[in-house]
PDB file of C-alpha atoms in Angstrom:
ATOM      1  CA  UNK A   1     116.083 108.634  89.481  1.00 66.00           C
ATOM      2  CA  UNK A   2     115.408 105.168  89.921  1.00 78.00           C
ATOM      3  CA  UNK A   3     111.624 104.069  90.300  1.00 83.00           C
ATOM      4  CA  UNK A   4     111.391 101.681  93.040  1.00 85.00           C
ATOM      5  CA  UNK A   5     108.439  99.450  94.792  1.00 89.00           C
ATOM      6  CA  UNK A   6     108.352 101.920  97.634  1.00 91.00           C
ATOM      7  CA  UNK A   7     109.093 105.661  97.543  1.00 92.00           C
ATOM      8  CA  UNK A   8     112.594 106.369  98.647  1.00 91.00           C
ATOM      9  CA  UNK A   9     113.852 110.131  98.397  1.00 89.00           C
ATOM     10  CA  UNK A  10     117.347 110.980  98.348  1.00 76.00           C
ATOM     11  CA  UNK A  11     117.268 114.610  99.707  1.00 76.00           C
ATOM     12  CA  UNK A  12     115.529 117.664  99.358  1.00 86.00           C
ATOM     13  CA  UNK A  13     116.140 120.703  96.990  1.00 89.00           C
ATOM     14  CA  UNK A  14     115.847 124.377  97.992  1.00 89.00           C
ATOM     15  CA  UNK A  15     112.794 126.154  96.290  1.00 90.00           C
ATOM     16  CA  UNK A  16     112.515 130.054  96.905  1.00 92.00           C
ATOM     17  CA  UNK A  17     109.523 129.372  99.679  1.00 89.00           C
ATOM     18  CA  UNK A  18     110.870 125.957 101.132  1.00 89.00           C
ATOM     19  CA  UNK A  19     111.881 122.570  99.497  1.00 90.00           C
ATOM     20  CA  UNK A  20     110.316 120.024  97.116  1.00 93.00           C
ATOM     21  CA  UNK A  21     110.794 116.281  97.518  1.00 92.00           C
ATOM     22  CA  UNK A  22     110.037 113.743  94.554  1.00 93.00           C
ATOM     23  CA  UNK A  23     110.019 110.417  94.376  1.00 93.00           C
ATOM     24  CA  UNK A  24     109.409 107.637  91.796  1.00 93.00           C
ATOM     25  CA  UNK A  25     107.811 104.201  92.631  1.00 94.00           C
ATOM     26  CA  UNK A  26     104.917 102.302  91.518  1.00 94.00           C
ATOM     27  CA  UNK A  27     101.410 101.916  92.414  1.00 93.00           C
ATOM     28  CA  UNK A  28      99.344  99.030  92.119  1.00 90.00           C
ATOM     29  CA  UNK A  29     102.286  97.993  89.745  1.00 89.00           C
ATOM     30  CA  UNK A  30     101.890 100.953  87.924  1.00 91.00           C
ATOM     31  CA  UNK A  31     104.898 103.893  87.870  1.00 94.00           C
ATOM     32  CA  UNK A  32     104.159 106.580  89.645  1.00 95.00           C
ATOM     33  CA  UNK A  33     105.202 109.795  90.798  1.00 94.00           C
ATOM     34  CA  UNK A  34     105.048 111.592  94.313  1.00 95.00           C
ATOM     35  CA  UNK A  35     106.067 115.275  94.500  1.00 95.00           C
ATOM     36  CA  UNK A  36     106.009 117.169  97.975  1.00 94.00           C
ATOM     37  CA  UNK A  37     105.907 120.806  98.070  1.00 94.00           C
ATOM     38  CA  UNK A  38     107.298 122.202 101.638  1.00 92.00           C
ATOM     39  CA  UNK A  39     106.217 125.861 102.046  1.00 92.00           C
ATOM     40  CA  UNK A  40     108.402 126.729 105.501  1.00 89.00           C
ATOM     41  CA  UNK A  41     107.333 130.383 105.234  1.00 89.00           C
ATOM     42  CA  UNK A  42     103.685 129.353 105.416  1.00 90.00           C
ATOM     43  CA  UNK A  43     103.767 125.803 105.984  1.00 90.00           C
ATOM     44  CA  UNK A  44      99.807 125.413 105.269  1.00 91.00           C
ATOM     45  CA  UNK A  45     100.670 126.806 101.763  1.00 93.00           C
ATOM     46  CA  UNK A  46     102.152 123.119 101.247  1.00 94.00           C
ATOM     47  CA  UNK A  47     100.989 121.170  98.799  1.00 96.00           C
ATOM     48  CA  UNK A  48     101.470 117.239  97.632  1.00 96.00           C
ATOM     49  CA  UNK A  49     100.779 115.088  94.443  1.00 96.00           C
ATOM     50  CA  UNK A  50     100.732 111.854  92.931  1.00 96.00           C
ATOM     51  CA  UNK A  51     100.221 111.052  89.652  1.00 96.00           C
ATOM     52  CA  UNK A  52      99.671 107.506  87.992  1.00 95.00           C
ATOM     53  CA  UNK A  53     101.665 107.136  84.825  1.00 94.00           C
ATOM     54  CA  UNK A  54      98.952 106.007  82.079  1.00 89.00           C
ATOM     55  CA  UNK A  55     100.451 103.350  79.874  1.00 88.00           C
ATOM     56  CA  UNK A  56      97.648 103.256  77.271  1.00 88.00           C
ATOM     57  CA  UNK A  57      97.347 107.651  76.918  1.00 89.00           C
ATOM     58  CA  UNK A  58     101.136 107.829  77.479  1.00 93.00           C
ATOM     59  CA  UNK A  59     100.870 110.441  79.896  1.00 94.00           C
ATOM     60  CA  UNK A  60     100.427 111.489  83.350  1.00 95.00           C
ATOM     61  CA  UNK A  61      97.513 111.029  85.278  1.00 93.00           C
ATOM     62  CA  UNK A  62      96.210 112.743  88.779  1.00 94.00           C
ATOM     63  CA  UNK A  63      95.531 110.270  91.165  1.00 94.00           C
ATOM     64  CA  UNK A  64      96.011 112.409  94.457  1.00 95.00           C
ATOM     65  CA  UNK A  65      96.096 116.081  95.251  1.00 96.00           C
ATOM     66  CA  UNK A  66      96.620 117.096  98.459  1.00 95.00           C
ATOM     67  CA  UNK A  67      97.683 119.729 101.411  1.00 93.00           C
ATOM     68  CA  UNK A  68      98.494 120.387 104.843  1.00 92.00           C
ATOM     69  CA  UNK A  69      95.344 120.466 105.643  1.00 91.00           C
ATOM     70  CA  UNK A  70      94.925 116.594 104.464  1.00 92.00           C
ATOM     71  CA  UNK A  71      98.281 115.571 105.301  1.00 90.00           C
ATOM     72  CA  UNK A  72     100.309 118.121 108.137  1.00 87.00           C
ATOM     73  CA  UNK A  73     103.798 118.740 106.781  1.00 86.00           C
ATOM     74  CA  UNK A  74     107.122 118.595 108.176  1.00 82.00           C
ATOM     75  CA  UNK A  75     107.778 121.570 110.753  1.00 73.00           C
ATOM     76  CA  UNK A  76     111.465 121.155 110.617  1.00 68.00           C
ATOM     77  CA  UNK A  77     112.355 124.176 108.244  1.00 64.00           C
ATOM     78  CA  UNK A  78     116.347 123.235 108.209  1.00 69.00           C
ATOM     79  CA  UNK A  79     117.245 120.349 105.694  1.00 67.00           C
ATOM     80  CA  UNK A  80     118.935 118.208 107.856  1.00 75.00           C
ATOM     81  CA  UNK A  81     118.267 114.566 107.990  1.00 80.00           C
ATOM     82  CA  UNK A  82     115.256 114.616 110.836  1.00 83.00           C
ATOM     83  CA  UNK A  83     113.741 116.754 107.932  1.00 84.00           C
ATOM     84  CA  UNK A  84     114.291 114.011 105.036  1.00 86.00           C
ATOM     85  CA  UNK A  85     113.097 111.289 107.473  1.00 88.00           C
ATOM     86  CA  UNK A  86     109.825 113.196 108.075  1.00 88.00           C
ATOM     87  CA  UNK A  87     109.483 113.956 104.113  1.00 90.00           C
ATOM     88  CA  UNK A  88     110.371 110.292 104.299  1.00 91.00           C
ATOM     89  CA  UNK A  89     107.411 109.598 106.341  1.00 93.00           C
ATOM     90  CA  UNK A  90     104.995 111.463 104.387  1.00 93.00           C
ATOM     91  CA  UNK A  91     105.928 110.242 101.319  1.00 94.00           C
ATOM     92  CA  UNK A  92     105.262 106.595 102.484  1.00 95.00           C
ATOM     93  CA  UNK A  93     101.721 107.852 103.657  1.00 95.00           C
ATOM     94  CA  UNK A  94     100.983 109.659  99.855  1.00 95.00           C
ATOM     95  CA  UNK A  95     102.100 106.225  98.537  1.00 96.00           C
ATOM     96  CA  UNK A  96      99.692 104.421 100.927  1.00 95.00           C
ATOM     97  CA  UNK A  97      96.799 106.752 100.447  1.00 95.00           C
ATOM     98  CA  UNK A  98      97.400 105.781  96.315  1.00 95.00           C
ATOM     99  CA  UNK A  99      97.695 102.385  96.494  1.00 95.00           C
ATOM    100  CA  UNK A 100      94.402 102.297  98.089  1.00 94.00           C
ATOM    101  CA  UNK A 101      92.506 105.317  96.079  1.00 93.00           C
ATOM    102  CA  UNK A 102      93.881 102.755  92.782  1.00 92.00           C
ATOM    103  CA  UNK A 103      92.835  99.436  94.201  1.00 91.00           C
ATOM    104  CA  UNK A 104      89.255 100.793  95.827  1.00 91.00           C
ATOM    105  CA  UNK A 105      88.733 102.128  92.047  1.00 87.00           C
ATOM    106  CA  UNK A 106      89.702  98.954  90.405  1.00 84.00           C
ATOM    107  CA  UNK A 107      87.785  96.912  92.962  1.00 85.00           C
ATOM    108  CA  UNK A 108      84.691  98.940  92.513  1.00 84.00           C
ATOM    109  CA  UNK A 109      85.033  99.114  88.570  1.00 77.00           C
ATOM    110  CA  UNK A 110      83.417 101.563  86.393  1.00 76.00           C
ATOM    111  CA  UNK A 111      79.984 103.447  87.115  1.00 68.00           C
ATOM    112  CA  UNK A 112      78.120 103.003  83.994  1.00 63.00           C
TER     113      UNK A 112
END
């Protein structure tokens, strides 16, 4: 898995409840990682993330948690390639939605 500027996925995998989608990119130049968790049994089970990768603790770090009720998922349940484009799609709003959470935190600085 490549990391690229822009999330790209490549296809979905078959989980026991749906399908999970990752993708690697970076945010606000930083490497990140978007994972999309498809429940097509009970599609407001879905859940999303993005984590930041943190070059100075050397780990991951949360920068976006998220479900269907933020962000409505995909209703196709076959994984055809309307589905990917729509995982696709949703993807490249979780990307948005980080780039700005990052930049509105460095922008604003620290509290104290």
């Amino acid at each position: 898995m490549n990391i690229t500027e822009h999330p790209v996925i490549d296809g979905l995998t078959q989980t026991a409840r749906g399908y999970r989608v990752r993708a690697l990119c970076l945010v606000d130049d930083q490497p990140a990682d978007i994972v999309v968790n498809i429940d097509t049994i009970c599609p407001s089970r879905s859940r999303y993330r993005v984590d930041l990768f943190d070059q100075m603790r050397l780990g991951w770090t949360p920068v976006l948690r998220a479900g269907a009720e933020d962000f409505a998922p995909p209703l196709d349940t076959d994984p055809d390639e309307r589905t990917v484009a729509a995982c696709q799609s949703l993807v490249d709003r979780l990307h948005d939605t980080a780039e700005w959470i990052v930049r509105t935190a460095r922008d604003l600085g620290p509290r104290w």
